[in-house]
PDB file of C-alpha atoms in Angstrom:
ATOM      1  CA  UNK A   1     141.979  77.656 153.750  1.00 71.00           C
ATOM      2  CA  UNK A   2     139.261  79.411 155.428  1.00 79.00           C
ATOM      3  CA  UNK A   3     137.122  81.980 153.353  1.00 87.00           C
ATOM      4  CA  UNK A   4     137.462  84.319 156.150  1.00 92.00           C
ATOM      5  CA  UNK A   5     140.524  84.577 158.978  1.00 93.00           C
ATOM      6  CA  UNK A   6     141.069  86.406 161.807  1.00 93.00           C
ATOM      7  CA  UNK A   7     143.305  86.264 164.895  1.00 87.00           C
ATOM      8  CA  UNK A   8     140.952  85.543 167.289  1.00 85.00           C
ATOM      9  CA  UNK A   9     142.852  87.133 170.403  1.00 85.00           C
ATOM     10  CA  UNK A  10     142.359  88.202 172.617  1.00 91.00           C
ATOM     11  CA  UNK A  11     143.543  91.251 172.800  1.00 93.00           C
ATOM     12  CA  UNK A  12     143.853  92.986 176.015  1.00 96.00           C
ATOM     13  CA  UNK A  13     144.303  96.912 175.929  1.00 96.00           C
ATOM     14  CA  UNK A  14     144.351  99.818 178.021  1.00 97.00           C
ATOM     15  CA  UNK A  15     141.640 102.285 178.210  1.00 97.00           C
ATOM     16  CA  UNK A  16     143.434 105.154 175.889  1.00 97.00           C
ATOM     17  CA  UNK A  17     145.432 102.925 173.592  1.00 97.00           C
ATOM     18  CA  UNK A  18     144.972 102.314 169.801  1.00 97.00           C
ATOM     19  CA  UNK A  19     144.284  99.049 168.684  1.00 96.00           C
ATOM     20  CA  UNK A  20     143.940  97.365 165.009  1.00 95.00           C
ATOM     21  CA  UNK A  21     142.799  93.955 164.220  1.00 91.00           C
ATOM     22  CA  UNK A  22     143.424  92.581 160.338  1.00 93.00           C
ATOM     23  CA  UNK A  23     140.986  89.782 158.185  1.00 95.00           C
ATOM     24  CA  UNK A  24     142.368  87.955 155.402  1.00 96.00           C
ATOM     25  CA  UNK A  25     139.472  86.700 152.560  1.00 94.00           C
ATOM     26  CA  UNK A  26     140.095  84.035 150.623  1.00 91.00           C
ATOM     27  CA  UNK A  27     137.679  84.780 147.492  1.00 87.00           C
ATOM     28  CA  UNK A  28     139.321  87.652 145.216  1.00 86.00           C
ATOM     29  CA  UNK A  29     136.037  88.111 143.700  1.00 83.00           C
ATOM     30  CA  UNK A  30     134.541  89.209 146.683  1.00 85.00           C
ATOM     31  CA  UNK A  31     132.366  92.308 146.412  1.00 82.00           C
ATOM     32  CA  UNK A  32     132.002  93.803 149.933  1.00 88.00           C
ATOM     33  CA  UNK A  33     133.256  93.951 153.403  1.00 92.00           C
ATOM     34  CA  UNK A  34     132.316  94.886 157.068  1.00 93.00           C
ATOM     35  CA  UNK A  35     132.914  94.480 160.527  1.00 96.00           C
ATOM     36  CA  UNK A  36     130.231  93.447 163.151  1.00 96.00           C
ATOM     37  CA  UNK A  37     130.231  93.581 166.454  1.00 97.00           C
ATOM     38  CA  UNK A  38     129.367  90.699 168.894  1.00 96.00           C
ATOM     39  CA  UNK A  39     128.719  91.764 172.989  1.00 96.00           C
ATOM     40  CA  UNK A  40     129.239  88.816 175.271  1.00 92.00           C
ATOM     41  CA  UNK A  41     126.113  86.595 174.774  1.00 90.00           C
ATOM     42  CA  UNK A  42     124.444  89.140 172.574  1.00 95.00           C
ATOM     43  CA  UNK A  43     123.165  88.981 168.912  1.00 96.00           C
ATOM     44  CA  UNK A  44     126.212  90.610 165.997  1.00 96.00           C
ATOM     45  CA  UNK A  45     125.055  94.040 164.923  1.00 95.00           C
ATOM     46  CA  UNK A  46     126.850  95.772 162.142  1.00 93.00           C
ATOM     47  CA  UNK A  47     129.618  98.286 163.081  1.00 95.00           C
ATOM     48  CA  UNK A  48     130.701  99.553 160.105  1.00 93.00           C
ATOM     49  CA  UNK A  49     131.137  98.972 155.981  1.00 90.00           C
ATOM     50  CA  UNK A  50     134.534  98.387 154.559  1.00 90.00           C
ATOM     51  CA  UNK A  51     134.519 100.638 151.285  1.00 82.00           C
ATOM     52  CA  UNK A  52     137.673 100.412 148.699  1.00 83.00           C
ATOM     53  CA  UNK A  53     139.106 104.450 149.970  1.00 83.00           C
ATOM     54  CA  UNK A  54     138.997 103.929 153.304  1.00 85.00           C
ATOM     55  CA  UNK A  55     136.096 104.880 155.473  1.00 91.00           C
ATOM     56  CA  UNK A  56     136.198 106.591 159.196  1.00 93.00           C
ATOM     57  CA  UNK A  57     133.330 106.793 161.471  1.00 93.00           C
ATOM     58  CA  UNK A  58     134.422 108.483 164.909  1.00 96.00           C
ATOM     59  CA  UNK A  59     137.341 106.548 166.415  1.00 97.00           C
ATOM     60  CA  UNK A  60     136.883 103.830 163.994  1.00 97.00           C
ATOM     61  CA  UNK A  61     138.601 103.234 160.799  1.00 97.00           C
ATOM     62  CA  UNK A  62     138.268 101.098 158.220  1.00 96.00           C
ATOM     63  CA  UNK A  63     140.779 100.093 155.077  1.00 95.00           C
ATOM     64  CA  UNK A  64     140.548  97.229 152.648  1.00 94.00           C
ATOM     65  CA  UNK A  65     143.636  96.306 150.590  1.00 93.00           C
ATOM     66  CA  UNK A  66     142.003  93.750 147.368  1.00 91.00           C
ATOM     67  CA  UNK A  67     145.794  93.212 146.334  1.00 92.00           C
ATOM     68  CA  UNK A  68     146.611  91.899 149.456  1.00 92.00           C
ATOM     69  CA  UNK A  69     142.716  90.290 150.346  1.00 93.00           C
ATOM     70  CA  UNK A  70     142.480  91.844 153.793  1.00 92.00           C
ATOM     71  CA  UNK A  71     140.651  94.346 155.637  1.00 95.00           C
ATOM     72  CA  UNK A  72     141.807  95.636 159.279  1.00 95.00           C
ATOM     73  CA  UNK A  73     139.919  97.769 161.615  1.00 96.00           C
ATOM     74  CA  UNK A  74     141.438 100.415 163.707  1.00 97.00           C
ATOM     75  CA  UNK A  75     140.165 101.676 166.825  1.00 97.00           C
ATOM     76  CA  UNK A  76     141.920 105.187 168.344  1.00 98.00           C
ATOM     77  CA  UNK A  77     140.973 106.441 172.395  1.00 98.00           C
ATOM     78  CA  UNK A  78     140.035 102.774 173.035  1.00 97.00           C
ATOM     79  CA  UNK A  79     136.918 103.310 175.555  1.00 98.00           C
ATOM     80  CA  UNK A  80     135.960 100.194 178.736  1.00 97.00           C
ATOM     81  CA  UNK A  81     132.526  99.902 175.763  1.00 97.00           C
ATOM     82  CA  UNK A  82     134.296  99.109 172.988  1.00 98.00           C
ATOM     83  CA  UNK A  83     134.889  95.633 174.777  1.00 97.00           C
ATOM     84  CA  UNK A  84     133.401  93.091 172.473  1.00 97.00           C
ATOM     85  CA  UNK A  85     133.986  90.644 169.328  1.00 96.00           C
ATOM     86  CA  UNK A  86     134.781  92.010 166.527  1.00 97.00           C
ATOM     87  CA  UNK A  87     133.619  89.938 163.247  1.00 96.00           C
ATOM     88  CA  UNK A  88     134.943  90.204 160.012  1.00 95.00           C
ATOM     89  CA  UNK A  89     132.336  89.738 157.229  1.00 94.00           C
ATOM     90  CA  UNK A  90     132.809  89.653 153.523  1.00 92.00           C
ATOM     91  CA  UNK A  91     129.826  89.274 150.768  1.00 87.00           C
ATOM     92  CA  UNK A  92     130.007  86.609 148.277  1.00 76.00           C
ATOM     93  CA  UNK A  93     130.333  88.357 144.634  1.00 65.00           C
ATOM     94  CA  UNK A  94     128.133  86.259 142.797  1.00 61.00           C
ATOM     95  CA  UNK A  95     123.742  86.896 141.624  1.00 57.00           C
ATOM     96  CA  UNK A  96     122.320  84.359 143.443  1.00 58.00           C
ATOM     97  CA  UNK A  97     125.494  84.094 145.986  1.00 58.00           C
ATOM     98  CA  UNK A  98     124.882  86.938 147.920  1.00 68.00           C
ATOM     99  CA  UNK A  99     125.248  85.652 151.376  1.00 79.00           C
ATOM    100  CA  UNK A 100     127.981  86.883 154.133  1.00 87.00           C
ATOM    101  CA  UNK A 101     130.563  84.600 155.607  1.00 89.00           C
ATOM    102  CA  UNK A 102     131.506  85.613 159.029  1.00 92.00           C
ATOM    103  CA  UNK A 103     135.062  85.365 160.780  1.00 93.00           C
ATOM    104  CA  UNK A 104     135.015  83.615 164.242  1.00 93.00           C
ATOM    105  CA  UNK A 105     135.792  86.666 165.668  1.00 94.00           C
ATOM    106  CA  UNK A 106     138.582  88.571 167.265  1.00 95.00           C
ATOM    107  CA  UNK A 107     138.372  88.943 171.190  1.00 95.00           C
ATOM    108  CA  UNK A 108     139.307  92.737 172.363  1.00 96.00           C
ATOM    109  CA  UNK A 109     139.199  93.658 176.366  1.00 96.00           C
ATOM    110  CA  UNK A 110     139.541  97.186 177.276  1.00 97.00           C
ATOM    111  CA  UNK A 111     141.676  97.782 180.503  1.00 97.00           C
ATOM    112  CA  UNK A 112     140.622 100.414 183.226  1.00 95.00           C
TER     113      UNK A 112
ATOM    114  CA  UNK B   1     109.593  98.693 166.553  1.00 72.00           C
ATOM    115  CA  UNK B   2     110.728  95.081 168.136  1.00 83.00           C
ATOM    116  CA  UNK B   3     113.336  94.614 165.486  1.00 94.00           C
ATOM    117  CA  UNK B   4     114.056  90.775 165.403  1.00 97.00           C
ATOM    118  CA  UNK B   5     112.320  87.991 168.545  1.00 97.00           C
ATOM    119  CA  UNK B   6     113.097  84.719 168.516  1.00 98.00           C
ATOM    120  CA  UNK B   7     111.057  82.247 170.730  1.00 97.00           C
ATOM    121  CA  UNK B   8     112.186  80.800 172.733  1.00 97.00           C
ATOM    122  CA  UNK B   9     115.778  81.851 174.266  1.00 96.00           C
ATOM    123  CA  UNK B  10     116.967  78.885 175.605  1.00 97.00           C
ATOM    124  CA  UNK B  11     115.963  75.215 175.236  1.00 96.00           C
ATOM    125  CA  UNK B  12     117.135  71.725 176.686  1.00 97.00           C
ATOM    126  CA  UNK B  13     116.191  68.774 174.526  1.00 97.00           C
ATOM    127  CA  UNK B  14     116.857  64.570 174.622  1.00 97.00           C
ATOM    128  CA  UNK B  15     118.355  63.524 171.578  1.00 98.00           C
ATOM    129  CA  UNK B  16     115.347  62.622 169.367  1.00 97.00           C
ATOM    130  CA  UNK B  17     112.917  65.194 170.499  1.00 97.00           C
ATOM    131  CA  UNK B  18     111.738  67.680 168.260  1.00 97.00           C
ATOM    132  CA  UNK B  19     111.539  71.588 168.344  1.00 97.00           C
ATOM    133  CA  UNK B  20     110.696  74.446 166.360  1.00 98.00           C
ATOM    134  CA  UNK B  21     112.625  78.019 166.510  1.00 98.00           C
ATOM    135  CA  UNK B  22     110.584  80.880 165.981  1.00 97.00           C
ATOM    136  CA  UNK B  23     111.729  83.990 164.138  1.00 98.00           C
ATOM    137  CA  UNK B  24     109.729  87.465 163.661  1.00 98.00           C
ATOM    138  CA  UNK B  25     110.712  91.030 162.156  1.00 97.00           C
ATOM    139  CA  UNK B  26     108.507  94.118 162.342  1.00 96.00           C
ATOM    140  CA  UNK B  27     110.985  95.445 160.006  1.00 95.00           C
ATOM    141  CA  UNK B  28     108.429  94.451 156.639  1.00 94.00           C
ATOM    142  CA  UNK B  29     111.797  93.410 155.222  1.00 94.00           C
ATOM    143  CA  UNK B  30     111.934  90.474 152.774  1.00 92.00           C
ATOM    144  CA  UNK B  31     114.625  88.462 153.704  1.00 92.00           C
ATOM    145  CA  UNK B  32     115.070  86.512 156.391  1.00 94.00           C
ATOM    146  CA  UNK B  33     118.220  83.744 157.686  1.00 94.00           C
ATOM    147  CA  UNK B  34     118.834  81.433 159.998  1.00 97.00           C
ATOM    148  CA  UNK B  35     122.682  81.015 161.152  1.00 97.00           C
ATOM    149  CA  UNK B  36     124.072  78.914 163.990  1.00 97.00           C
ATOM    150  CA  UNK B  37     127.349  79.997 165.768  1.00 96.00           C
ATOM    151  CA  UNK B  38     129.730  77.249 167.494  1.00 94.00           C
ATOM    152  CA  UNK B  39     133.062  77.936 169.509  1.00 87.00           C
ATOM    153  CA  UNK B  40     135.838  78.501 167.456  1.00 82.00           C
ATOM    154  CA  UNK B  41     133.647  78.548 163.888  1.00 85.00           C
ATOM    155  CA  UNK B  42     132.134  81.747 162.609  1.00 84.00           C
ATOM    156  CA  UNK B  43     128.472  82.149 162.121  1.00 92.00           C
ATOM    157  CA  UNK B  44     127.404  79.349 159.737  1.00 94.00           C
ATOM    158  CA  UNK B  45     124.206  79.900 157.566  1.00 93.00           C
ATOM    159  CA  UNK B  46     121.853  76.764 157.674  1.00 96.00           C
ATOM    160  CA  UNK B  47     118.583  78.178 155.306  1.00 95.00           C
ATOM    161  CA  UNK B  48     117.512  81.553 154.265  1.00 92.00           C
ATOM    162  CA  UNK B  49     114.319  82.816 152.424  1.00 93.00           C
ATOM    163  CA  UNK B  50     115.120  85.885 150.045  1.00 88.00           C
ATOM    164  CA  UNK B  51     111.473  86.492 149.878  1.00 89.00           C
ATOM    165  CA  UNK B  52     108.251  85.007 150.746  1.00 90.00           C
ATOM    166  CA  UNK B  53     107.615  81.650 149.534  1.00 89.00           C
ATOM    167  CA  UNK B  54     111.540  80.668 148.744  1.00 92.00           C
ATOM    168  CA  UNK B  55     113.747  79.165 150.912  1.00 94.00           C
ATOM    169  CA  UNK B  56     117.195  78.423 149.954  1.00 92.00           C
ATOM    170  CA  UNK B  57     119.623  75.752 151.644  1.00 93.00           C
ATOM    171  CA  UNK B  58     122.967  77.570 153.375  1.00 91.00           C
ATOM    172  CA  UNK B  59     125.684  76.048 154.148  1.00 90.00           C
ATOM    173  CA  UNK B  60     125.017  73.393 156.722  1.00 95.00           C
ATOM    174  CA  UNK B  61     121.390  72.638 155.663  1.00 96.00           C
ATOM    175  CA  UNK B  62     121.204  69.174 157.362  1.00 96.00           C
ATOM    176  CA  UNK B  63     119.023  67.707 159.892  1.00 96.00           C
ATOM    177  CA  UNK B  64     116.580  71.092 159.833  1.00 98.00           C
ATOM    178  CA  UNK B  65     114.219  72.449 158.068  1.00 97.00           C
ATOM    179  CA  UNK B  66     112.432  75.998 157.609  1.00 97.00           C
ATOM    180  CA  UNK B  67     108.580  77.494 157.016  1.00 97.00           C
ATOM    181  CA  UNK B  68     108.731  81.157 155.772  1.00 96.00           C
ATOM    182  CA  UNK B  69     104.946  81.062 157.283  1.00 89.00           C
ATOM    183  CA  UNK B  70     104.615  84.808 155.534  1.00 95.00           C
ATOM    184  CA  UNK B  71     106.555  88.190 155.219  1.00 95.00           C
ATOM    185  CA  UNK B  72     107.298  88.349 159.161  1.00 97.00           C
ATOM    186  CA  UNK B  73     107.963  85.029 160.550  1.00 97.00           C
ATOM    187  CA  UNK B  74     110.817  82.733 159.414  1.00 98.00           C
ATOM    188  CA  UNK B  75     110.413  79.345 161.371  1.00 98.00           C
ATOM    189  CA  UNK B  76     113.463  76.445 161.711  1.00 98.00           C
ATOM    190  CA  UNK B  77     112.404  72.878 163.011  1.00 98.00           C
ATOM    191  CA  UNK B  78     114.858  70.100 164.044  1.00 97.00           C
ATOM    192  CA  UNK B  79     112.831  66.961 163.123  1.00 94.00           C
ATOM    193  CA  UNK B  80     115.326  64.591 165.798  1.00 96.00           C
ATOM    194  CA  UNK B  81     117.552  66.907 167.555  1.00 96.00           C
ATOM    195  CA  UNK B  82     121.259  65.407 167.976  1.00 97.00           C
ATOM    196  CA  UNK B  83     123.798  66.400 170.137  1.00 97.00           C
ATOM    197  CA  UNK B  84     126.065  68.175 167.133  1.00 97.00           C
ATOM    198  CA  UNK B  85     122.889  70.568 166.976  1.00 97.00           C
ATOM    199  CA  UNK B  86     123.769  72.435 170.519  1.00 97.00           C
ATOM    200  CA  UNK B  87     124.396  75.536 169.621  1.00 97.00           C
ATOM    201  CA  UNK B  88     123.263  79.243 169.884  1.00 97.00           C
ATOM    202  CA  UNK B  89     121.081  80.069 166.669  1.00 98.00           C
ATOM    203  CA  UNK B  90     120.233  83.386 165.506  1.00 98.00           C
ATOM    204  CA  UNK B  91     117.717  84.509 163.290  1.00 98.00           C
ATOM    205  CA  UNK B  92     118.454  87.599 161.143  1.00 96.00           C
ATOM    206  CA  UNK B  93     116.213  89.957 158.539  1.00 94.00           C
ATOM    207  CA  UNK B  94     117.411  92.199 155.528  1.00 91.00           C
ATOM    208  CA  UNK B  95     115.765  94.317 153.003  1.00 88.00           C
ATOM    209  CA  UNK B  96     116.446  92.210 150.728  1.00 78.00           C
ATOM    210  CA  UNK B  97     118.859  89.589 149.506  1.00 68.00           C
ATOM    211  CA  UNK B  98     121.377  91.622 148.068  1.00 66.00           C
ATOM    212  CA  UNK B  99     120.845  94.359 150.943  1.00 63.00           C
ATOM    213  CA  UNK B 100     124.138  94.616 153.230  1.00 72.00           C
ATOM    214  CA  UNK B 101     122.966  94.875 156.418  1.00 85.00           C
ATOM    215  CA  UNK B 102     121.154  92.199 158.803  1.00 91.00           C
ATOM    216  CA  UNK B 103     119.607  92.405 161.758  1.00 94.00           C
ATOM    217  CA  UNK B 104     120.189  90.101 164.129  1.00 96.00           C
ATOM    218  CA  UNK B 105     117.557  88.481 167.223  1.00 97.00           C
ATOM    219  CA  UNK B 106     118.695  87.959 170.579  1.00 97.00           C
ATOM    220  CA  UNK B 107     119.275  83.972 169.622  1.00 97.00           C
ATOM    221  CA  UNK B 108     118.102  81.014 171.605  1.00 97.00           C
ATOM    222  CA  UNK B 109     120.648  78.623 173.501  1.00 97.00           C
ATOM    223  CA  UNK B 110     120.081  74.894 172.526  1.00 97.00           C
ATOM    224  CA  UNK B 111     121.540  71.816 174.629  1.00 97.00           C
ATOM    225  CA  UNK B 112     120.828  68.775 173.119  1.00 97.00           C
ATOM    226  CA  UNK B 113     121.881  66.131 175.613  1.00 97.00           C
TER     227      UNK B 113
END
């Protein structure tokens, strides 16, 4: 099993609509979460932490459910920019283990 | 402020040839990473350096190596490049090891024919 899965899409959408993507993690010890964001031939840049409650930042919201191991990402008013890849990330739990595993990705295209 | 360069963006190479990727941050953070991302696979760490003077093997560590030449510039080499080494490669900085967020360079294309 992968450490981190995500339906890769894509996901086509019209500009308006509200989209969610989910992540499954496959390491219950796991410490934290986040979603990047990956432009078309362009370098991942972090979108957003995924904290235990819930966190919002504009139209985008993030929830993480441990029971379950998986994180989504929900994005309301979909806008033509918020074409892109979305990555899931999650943070290894252990000293000396810090490092991220990434998702491959999950495709999203924004419709005029 | 730059952020992250990496030298140079794209590069063609004969199996066997050699090359060196270089990686800079003006960000005075203290670690540094060097990840390679393949269709269909997420981005895979190959060596990081959680400060200067350490480097640390990732996850697919073979057939390259790394120089943390000093705080700013994190270099990878591949001693005999092989075709299963085209790939895009980015280099990425953090505050530190346990710090959350890196920051990613553009990333140089490799063919390896």
């Amino acid at each position: 099993r992968k450490e981190v899965e995500q339906d890769p899409g894509p996901f086509n959408v019209p500009e308006g609509a509200t989209v969610a993507f989910n992540c499954t993690y496959s390491n219950s010890a796991s410490q934290s979460f986040f979603w990047y964001r990956q432009d078309c031939r362009k370098e991942p840049k972090l979108l957003m932490s995924v904290y235990s409650s819930g966190n919002e930042d504009g139209r985008f919201t993030a929830q993480l459910n441990r029971a379950s191991q998986y994180i989504s990402l929900l994005i309301r008013d979909s806008k033509l920019s918020d074409s892109a890849t979305y990555l899931c990330v999650v943070k290894g739990a252990n000293f000396g283990n810090e490092k991220l595993t990434f998702g491959t990705g999950t495709r999203l295209t924004i419709i005029p | 402020n730059a952020g992250v360069t990496q030298t140079p963006k794209f590069q063609v190479l004969k199996t066997g040839q050699s090359m060196t990727l270089q990686c800079a941050q003006d960000m005075n953070h203290n670690s540094m990473y060097w990840y390679r991302q393949d269709p269909g696979m997420g981005l895979r760490l190959i060596y990081y350096s959680a400060s200067e003077g350490t480097t640390d093997k990732g996850e697919v560590p073979n057939g390259y190596n790394v120089s943390r030449l000093n705080k700013r510039e994190f270099s990878l080499r591949l001693e005999s490049a092989a075709p299963s080494q085209t790939s895009v490669y980015f280099c990425a900085s953090s505050e530190s090891r346990v710090q959350e967020t890196q920051y990613f360079g553009p990333g140089t294309r490799l063919l390896v024919l």
